[in-house]
Coordinates of N, CA and C in Angstrom, one line a residue:
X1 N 0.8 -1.2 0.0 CA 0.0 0.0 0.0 C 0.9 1.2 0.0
X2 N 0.9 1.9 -0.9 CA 2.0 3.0 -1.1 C 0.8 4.3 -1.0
X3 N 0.9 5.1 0.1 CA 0.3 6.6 0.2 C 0.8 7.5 -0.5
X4 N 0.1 8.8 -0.7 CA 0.6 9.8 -0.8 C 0.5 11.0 -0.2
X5 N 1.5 11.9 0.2 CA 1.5 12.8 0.6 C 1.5 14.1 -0.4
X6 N 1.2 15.3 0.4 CA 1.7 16.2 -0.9 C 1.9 17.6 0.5
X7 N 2.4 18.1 0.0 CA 3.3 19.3 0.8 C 2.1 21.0 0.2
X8 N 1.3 20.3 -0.3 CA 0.4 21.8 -0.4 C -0.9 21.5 -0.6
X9 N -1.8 22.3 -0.4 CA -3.3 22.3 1.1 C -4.1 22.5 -0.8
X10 N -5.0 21.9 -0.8 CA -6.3 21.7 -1.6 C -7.0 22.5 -1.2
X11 N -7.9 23.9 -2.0 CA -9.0 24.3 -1.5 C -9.9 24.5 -2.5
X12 N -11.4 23.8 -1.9 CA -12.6 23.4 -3.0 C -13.6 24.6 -2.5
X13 N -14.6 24.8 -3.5 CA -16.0 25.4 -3.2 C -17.1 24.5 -3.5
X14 N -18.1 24.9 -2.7 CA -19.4 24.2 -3.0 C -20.5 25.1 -3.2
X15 N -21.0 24.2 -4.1 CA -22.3 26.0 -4.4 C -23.4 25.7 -3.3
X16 N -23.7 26.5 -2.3 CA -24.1 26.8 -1.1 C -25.8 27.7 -1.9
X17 N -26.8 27.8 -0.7 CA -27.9 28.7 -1.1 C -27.2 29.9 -2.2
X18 N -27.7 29.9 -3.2 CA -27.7 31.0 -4.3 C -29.1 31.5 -4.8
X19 N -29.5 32.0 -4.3 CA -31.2 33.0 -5.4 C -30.6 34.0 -5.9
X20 N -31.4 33.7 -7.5 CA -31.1 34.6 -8.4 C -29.9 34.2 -9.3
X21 N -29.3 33.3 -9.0 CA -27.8 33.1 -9.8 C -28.1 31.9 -10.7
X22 N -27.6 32.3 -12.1 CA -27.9 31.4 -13.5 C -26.5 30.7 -13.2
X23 N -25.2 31.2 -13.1 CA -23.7 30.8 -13.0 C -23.1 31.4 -12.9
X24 N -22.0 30.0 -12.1 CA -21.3 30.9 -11.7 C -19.7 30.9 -12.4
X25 N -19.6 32.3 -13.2 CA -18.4 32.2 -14.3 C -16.9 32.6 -13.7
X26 N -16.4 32.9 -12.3 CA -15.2 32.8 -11.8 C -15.0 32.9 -10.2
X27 N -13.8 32.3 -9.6 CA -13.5 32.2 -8.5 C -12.3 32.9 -8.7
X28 N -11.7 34.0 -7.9 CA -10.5 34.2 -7.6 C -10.4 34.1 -6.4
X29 N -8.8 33.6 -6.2 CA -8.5 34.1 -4.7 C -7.8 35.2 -4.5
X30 N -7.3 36.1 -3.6 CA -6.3 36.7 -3.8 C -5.3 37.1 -2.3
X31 N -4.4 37.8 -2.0 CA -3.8 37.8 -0.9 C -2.9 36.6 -0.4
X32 N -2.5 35.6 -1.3 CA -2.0 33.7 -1.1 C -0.7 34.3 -1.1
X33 N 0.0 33.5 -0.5 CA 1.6 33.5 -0.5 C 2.2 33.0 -1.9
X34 N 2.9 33.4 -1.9 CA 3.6 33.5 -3.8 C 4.9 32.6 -3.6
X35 N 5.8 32.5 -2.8 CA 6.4 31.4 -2.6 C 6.7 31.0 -1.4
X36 N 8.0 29.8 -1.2 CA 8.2 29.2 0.3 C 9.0 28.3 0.3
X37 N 9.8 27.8 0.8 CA 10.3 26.4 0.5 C 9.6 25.4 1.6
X38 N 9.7 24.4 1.3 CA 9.3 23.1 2.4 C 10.1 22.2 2.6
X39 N 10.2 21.4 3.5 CA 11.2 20.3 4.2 C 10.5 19.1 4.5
X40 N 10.4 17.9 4.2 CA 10.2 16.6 4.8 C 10.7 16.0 6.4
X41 N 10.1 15.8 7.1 CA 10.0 15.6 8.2 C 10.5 14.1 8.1
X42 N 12.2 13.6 8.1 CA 11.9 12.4 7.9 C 11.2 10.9 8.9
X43 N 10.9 11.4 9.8 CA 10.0 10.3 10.8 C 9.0 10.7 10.6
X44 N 8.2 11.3 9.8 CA 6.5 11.3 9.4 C 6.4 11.8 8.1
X45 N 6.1 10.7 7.2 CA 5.6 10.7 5.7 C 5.1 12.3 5.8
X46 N 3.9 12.5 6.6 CA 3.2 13.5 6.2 C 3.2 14.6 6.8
X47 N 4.6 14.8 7.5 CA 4.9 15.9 7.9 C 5.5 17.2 7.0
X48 N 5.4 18.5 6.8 CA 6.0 19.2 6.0 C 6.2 20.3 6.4
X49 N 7.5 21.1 6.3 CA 7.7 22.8 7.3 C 7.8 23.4 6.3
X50 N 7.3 24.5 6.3 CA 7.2 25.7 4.7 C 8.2 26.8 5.8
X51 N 8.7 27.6 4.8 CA 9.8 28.1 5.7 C 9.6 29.8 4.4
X52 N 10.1 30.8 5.3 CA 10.5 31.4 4.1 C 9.0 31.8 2.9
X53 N 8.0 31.9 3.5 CA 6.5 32.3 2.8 C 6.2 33.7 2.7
X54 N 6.4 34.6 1.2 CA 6.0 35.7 1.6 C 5.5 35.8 0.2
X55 N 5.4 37.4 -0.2 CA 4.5 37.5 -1.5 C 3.1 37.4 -1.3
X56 N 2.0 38.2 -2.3 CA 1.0 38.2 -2.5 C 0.9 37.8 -3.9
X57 N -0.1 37.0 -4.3 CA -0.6 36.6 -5.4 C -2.0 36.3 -5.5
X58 N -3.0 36.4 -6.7 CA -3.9 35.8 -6.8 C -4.1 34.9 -8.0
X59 N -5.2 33.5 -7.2 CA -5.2 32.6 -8.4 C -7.1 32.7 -8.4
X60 N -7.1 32.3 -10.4 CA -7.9 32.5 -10.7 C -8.6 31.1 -11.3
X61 N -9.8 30.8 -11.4 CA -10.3 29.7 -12.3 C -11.7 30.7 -13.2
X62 N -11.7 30.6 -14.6 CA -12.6 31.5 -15.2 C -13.5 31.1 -16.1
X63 N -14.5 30.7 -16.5 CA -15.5 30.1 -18.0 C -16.4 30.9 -18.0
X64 N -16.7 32.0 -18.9 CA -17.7 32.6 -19.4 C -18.7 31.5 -19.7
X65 N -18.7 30.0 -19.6 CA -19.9 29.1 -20.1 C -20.7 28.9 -18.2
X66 N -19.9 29.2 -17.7 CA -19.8 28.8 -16.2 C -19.0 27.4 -15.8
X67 N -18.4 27.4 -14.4 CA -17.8 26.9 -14.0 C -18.3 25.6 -13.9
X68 N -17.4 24.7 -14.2 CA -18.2 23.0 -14.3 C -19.0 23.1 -12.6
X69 N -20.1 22.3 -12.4 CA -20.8 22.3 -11.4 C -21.2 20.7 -10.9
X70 N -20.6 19.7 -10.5 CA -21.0 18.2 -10.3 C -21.8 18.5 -9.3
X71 N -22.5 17.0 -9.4 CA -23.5 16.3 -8.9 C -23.5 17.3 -6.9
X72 N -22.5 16.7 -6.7 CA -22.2 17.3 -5.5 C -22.5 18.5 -5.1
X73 N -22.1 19.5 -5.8 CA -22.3 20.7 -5.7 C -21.2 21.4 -5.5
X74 N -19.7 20.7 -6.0 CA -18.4 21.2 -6.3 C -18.3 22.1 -7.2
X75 N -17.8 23.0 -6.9 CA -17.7 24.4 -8.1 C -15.9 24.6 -8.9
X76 N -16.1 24.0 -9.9 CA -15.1 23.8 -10.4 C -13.9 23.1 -10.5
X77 N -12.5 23.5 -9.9 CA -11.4 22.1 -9.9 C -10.9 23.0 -8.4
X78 N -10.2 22.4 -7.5 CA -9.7 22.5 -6.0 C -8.5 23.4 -6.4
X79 N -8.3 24.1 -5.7 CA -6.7 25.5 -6.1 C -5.6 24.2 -5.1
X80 N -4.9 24.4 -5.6 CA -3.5 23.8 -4.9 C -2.8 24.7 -4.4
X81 N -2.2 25.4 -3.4 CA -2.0 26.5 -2.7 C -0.9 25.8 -1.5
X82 N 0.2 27.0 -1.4 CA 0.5 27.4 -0.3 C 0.1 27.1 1.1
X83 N 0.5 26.1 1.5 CA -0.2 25.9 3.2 C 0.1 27.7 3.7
X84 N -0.8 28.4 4.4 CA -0.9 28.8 5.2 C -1.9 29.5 6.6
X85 N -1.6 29.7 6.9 CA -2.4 30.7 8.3 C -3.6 31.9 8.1
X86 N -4.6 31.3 8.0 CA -5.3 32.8 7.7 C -5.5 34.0 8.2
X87 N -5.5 33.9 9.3 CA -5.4 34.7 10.3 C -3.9 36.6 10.0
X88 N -3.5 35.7 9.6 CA -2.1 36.4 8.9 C -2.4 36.8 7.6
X89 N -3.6 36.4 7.0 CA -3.3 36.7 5.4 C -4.6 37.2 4.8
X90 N -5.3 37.0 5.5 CA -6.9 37.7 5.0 C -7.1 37.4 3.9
X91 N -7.3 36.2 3.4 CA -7.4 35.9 1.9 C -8.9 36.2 1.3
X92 N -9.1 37.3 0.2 CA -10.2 37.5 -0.2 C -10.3 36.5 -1.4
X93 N -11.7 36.7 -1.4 CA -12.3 35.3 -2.4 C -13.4 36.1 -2.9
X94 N -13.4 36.6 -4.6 CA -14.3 36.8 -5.3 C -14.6 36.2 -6.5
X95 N -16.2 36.2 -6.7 CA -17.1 35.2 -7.3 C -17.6 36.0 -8.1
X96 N -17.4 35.4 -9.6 CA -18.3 36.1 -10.8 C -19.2 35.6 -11.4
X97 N -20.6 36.6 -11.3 CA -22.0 35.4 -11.4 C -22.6 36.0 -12.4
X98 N -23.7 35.2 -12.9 CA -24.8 35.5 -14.1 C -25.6 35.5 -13.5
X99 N -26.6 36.8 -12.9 CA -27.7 36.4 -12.3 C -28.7 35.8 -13.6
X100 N -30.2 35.5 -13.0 CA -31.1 35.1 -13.7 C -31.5 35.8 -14.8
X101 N -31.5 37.1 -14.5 CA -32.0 38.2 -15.7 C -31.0 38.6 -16.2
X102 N -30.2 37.6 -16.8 CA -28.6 37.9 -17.6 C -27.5 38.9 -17.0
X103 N -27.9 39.3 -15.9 CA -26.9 41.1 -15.5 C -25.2 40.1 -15.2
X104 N -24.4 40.6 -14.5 CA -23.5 40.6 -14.2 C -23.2 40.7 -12.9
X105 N -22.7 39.6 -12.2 CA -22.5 40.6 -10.9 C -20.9 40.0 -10.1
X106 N -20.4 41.1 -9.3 CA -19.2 40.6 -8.9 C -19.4 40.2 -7.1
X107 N -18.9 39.3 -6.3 CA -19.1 39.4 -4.9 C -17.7 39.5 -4.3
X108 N -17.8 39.4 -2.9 CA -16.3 39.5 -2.1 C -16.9 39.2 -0.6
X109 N -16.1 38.7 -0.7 CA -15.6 37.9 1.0 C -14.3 37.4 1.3
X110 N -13.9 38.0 2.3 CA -12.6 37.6 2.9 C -13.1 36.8 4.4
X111 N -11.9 35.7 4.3 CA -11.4 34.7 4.9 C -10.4 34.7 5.9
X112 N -11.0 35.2 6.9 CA -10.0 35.6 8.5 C -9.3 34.4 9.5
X113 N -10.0 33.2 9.0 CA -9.2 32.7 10.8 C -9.3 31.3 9.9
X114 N -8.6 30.4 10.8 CA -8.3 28.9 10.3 C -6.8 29.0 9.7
X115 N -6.7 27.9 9.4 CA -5.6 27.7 8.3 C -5.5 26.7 7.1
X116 N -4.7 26.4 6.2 CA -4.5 25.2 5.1 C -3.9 24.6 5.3
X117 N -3.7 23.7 6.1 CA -2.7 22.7 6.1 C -1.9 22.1 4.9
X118 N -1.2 21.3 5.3 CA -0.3 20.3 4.3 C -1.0 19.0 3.8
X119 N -1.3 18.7 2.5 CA -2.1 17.5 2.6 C -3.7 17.1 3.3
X120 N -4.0 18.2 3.6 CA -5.5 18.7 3.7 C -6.3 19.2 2.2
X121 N -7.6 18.9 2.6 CA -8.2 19.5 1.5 C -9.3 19.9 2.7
X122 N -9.5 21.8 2.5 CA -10.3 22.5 3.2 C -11.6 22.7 2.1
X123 N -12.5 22.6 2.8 CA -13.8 23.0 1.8 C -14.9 23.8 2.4
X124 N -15.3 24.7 1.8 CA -16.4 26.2 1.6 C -17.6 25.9 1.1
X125 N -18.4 26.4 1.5 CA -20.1 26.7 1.0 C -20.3 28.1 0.7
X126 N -20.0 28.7 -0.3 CA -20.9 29.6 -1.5 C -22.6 30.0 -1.0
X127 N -22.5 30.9 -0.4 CA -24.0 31.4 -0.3 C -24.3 32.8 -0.8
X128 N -25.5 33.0 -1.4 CA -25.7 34.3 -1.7 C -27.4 34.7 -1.3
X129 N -27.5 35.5 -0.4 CA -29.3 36.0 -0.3 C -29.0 36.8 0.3
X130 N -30.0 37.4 -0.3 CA -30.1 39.1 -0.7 C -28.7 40.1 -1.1
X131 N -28.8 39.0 -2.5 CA -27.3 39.9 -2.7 C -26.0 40.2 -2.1
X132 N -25.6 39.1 -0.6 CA -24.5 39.6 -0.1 C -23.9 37.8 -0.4
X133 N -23.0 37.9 -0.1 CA -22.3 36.9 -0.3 C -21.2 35.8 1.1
X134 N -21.6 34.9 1.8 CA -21.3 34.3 2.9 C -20.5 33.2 2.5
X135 N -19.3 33.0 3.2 CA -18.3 31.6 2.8 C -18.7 30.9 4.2
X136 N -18.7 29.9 4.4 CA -18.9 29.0 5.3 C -18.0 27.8 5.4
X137 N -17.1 27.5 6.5 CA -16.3 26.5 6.4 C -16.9 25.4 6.2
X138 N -16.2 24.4 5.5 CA -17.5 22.7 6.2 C -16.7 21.5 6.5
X139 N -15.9 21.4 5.5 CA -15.0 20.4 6.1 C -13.6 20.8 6.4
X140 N -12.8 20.1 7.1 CA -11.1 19.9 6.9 C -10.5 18.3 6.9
X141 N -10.0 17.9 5.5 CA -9.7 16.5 5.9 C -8.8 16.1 4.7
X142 N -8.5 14.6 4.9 CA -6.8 14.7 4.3 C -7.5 13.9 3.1
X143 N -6.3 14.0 2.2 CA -6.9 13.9 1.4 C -6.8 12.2 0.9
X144 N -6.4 11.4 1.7 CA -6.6 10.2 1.9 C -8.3 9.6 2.3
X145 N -8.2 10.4 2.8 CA -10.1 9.9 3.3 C -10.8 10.8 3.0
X146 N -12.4 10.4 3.0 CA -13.4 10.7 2.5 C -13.5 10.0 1.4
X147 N -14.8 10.4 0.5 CA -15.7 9.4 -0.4 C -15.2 9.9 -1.9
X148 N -14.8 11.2 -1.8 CA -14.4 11.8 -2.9 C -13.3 12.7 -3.4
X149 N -12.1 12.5 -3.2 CA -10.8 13.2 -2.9 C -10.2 13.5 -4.5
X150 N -11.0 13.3 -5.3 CA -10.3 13.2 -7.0 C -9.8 14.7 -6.8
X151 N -8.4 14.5 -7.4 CA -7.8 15.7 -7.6 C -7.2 15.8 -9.3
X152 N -8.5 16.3 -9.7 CA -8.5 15.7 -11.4 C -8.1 17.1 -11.9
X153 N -7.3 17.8 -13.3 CA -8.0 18.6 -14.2 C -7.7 18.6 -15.7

């Protein structure tokens, strides 16, 4: 049985209550650490120290068709990111949507406390009523377990 580990933190969205929204055509993140080095812990496979993390960057996923939507309620492909601390980094997260009557609209929410781990995949709920927009944590878990861990693109 051969595992795998990976030295940088999976983050997914789920499409959470939305009224009014036809699709949803982009996720950015922004405020992520831009580089870092990391070290293997050699007495724990799945240990990893990032050292040396600084920079701002933002990462984007975008389809003017809208974003693939599965069965689930997964909103597109998981960002591969930087393990870090949120609390330190205020990472804003905005969402580009088609409401129902064709208009356009942009949202924003920033992401204050928790962190990414190493080899975690963190996951979000997407909500929108009355026009404001709410992230909601829901899970944290490795990416060994659970029912559905594909890290496809």
């Amino acid at each position: 049985d051969i595992r795998f580990y990976h030295p940088l933190t999976a983050v997914r969205f789920i499409k959470g209550s939305m009224d009014h929204i036809g699709k949803i055509t982009g996720i950015t993140l922004s405020g992520l650490y831009k580089y870092g080095q990391t070290t293997q812990t050699p007495t724990s496979a799945a240990s990893f120290t990032w050292t040396g993390c600084y920079g701002d960057i933002s990462s984007s996923q975008t389809n003017a068709s809208g974003l693939e939507l599965t069965s689930t309620g997964l909103i597109g492909s998981p960002f591969l990111l930087i393990p870090q601390t949120l609390s330190a980094k205020n990472v804003k997260v905005t969402v580009n949507v088609v409401l129902d009557d064709a208009s356009e609209r942009v949202f924003d929410a920033t992401i204050t406390t928790g962190s990414w781990e190493s080899g975690k995949i963190s996951e979000y709920a997407l909500s929108v009523d009355d026009m404001t927009m709410r992230i909601s944590p829901i899970t944290l878990e490795d990416w060994q377990s659970g029912s559905d861990n594909t890290m496809s693109w």
